[in-house]
PDB file of C-alpha atoms and ligand atoms in Angstrom:
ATOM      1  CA  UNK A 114       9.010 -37.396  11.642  1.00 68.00           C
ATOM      2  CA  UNK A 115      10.520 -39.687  14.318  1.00 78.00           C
ATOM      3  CA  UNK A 116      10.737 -42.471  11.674  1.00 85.00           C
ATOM      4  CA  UNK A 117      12.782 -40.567   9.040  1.00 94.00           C
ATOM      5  CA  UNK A 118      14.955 -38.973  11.412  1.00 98.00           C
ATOM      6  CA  UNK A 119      18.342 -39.375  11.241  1.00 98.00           C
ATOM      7  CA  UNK A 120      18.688 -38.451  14.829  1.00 98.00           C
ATOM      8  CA  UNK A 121      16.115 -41.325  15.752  1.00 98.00           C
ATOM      9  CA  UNK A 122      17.990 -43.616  13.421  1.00 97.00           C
ATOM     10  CA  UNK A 123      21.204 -42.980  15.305  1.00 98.00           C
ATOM     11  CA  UNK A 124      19.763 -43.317  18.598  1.00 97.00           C
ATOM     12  CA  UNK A 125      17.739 -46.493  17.456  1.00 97.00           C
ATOM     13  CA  UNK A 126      21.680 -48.355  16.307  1.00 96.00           C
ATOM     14  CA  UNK A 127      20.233 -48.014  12.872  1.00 97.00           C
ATOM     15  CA  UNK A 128      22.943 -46.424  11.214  1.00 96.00           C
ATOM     16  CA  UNK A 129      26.163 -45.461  12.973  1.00 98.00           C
ATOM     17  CA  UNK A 130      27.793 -43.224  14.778  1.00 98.00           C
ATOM     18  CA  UNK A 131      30.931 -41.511  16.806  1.00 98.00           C
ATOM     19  CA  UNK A 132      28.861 -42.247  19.928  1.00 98.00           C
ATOM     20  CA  UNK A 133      30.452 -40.532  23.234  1.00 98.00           C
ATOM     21  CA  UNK A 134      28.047 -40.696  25.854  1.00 98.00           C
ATOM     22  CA  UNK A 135      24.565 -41.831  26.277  1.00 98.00           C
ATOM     23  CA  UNK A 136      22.296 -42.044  29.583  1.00 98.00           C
ATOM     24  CA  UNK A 137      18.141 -42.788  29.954  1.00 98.00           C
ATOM     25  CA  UNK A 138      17.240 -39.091  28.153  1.00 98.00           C
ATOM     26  CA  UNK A 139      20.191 -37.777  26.220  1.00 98.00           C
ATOM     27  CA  UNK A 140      22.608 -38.943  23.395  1.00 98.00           C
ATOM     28  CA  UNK A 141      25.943 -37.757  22.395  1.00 98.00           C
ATOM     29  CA  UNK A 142      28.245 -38.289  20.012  1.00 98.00           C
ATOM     30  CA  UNK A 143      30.525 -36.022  17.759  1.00 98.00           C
ATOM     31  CA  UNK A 144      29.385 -33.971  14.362  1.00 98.00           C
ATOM     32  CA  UNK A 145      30.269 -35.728  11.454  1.00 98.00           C
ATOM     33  CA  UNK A 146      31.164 -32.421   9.744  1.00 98.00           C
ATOM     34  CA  UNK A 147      33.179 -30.121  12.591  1.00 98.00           C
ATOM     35  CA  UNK A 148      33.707 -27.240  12.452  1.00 96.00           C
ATOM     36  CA  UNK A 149      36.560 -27.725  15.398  1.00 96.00           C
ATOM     37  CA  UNK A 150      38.355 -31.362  16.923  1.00 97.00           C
ATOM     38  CA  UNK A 151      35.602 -32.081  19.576  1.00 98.00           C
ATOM     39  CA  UNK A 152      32.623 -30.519  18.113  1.00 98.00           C
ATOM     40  CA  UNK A 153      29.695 -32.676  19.825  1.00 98.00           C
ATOM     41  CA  UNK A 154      26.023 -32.512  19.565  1.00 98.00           C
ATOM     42  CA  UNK A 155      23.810 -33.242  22.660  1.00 98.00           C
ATOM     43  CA  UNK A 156      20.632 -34.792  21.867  1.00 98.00           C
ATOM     44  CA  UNK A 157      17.164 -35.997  23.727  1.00 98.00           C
ATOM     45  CA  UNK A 158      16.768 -39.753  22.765  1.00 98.00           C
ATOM     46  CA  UNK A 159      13.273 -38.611  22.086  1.00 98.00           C
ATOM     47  CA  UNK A 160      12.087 -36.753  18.496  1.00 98.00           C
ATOM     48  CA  UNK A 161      10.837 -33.255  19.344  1.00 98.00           C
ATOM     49  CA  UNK A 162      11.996 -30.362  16.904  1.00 98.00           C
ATOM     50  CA  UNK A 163      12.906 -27.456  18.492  1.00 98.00           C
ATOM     51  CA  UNK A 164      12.767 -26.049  22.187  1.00 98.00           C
ATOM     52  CA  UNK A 165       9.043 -25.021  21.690  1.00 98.00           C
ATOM     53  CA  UNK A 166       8.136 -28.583  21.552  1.00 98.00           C
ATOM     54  CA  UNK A 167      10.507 -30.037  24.049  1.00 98.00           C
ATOM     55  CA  UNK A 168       8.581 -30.581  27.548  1.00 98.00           C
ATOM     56  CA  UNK A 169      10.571 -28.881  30.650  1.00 98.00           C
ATOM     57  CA  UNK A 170      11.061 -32.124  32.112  1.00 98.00           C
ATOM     58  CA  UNK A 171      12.609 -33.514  29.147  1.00 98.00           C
ATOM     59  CA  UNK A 172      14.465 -30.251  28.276  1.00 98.00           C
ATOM     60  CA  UNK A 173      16.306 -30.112  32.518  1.00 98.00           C
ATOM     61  CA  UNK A 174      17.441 -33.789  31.464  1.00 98.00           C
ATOM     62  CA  UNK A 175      18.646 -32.248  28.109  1.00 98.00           C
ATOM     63  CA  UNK A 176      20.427 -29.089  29.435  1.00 98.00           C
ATOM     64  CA  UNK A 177      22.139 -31.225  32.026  1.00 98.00           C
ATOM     65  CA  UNK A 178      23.569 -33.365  29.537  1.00 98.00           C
ATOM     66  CA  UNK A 179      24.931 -30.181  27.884  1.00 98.00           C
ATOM     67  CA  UNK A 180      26.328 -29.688  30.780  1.00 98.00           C
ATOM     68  CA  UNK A 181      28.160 -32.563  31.555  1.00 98.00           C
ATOM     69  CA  UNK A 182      29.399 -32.857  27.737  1.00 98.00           C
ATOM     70  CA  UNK A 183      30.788 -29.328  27.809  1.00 98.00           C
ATOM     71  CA  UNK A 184      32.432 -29.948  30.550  1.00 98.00           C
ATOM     72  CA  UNK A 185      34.174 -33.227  29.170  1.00 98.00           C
ATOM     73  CA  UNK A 186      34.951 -31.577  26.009  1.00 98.00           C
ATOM     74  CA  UNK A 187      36.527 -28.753  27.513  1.00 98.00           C
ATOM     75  CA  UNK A 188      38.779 -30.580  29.481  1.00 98.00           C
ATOM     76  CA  UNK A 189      39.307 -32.920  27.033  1.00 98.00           C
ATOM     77  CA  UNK A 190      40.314 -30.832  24.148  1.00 98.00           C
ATOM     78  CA  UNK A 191      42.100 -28.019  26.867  1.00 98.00           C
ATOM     79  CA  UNK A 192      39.606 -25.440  24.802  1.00 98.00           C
ATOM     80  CA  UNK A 193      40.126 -22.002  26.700  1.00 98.00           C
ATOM     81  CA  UNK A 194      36.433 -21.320  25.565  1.00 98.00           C
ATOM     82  CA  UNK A 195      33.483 -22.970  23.622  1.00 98.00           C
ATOM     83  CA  UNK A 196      30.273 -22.250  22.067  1.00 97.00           C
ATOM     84  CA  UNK A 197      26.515 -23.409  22.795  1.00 98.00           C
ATOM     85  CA  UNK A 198      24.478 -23.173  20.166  1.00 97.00           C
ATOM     86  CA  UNK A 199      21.133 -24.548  19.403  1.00 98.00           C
ATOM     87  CA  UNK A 200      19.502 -23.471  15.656  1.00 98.00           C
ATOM     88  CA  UNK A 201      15.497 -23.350  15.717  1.00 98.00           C
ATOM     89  CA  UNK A 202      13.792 -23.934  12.571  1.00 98.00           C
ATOM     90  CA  UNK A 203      14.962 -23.715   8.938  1.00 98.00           C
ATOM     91  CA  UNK A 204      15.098 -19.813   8.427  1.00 98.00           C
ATOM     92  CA  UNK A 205      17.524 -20.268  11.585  1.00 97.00           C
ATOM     93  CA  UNK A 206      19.498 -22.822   9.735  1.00 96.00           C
ATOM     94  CA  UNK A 207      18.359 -25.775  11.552  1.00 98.00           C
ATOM     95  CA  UNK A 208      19.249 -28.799   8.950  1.00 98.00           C
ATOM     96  CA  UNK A 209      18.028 -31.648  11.089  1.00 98.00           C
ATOM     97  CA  UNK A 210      14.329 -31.176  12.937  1.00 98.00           C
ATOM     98  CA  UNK A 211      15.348 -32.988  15.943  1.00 98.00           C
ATOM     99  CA  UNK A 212      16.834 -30.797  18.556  1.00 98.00           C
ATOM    100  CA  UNK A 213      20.482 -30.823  19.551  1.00 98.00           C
ATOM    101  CA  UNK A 214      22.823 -28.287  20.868  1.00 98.00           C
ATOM    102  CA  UNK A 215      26.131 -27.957  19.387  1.00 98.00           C
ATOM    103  CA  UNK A 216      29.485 -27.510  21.810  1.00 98.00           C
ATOM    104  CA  UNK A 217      31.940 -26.205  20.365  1.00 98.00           C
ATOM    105  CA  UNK A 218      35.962 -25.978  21.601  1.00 98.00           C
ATOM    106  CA  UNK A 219      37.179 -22.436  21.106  1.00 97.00           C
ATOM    107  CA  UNK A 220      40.423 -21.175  20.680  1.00 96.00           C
ATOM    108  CA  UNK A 221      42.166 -17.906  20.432  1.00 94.00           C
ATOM    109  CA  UNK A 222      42.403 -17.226  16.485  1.00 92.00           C
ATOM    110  CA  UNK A 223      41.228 -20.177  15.570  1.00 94.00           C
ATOM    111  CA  UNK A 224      39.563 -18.360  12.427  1.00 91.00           C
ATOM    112  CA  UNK A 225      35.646 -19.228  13.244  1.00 94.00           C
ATOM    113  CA  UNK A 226      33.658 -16.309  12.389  1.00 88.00           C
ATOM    114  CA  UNK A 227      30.368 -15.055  13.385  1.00 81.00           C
ATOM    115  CA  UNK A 228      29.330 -12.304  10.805  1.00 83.00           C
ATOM    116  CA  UNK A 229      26.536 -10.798  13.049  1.00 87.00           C
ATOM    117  CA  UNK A 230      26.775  -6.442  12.234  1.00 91.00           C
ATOM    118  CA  UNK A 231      24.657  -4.979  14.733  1.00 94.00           C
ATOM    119  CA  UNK A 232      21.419  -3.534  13.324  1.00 96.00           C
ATOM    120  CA  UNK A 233      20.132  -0.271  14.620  1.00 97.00           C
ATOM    121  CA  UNK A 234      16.293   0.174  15.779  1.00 98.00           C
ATOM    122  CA  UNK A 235      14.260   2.161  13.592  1.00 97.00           C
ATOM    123  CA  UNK A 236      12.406   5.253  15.094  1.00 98.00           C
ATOM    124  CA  UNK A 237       9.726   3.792  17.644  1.00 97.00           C
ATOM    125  CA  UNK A 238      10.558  -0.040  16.680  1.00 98.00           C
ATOM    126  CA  UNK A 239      12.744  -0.768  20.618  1.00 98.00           C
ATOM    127  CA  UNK A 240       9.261   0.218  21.970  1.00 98.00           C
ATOM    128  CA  UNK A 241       7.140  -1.320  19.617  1.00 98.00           C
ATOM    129  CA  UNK A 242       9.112  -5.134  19.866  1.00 98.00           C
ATOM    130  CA  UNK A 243       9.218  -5.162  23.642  1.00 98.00           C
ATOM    131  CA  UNK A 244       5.576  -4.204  23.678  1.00 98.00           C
ATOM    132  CA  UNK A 245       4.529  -7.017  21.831  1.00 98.00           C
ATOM    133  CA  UNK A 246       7.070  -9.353  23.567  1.00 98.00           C
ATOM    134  CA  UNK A 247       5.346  -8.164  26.766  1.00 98.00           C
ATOM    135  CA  UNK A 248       1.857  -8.908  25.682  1.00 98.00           C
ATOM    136  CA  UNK A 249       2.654 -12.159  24.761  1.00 98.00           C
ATOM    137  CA  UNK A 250       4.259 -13.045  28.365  1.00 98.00           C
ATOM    138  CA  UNK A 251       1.130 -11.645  29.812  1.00 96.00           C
TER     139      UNK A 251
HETATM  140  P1  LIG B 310      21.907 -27.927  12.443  1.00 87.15           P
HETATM  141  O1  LIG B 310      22.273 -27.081  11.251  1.00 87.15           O
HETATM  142  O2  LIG B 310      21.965 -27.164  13.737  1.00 87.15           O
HETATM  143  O3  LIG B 310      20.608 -28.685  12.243  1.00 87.15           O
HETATM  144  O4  LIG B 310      23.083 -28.983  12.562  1.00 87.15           O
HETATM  145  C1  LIG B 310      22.993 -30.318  12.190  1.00 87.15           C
HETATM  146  C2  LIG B 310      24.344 -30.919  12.451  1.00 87.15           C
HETATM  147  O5  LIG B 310      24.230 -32.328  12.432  1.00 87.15           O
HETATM  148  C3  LIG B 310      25.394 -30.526  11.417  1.00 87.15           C
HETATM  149  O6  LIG B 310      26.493 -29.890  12.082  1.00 87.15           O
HETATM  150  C4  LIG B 310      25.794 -31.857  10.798  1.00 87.15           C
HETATM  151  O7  LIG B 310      27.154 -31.923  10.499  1.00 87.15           O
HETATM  152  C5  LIG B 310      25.400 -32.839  11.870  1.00 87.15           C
HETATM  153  N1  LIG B 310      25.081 -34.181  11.382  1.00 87.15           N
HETATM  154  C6  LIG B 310      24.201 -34.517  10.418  1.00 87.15           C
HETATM  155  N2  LIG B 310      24.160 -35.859  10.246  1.00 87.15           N
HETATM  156  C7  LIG B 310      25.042 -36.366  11.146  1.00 87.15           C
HETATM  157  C8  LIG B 310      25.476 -37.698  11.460  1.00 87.15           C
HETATM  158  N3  LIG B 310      24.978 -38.760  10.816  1.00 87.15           N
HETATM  159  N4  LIG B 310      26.411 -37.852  12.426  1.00 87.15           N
HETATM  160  C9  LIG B 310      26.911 -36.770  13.064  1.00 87.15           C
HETATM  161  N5  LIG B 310      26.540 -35.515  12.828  1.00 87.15           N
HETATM  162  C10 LIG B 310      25.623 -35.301  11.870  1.00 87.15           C
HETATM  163 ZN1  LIG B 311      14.434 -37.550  15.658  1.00 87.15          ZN
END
């Protein structure tokens, strides 16, 4: 809910923040817990949860703003790399149901970890998956 959110609240002055950037659809400002010097959030000044619910319109302005912040950040920090990510939904690890994208300034051995072990497909499952994905798309 819009009115609970601590997003909205932000946005709305109601409580503060490290504010970097703002125009008429997207708010920035840095995470309050990095995990790096420069890790910034990107948000839509309006409440919608994840990128299913986000209209295209509103979702161009958002990925713009991504754009422009990464590239501030980047140069900013002198990061030789960064990372985009964007959690959907609890089970994904989403903590705050308004959608944001994280940037985050990378750096050779700068000990942040993604623990991701390839899985292998199980006989016939490949096929089966991109099946289904297909139906859907039709
Ligand atoms: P996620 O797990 O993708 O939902 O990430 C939520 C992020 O929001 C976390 O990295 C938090 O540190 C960050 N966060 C939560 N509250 C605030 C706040 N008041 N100001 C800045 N960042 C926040
Ligand atoms: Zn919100």
């Amino acid at each position: 809910m819009a009115e609970e959110c601590i997003f909205c609240k932000i946005i709305r002055g109601e409580i503060p923040s490290d504010k970097i950037y703002e125009n008429k659809h997207i708010f920035s400002l840095l995470d309050n817990n990095p995990i790096a010097p420069g890790h910034t959030l990107v948000i839509p000044k309006k409440h919608f949860k994840t990128i299913l619910d986000i209209p295209e319109q509103e979702l161009c302005e958002l990925i713009k703003g991504v754009k422009k912040m990464t590239m501030a950040v980047v140069e900013a920090t002198d990061a030789p790399g960064f990372n985009i990510i964007v959690n959907g939904k609890k089970a994904a690890g989403q903590l705050v149901d308004h959608i944001h994208f994280h940037i985050i300034p990378r750096f050779k051995h700068d000990n942040i970890r993604y623990e991701c072990p390839a899985i292998k497909y199980k006989e016939g499952q490949k096929q089966e998956i991109m099946d289904r994905i297909k139906k859907v798309l039709k």
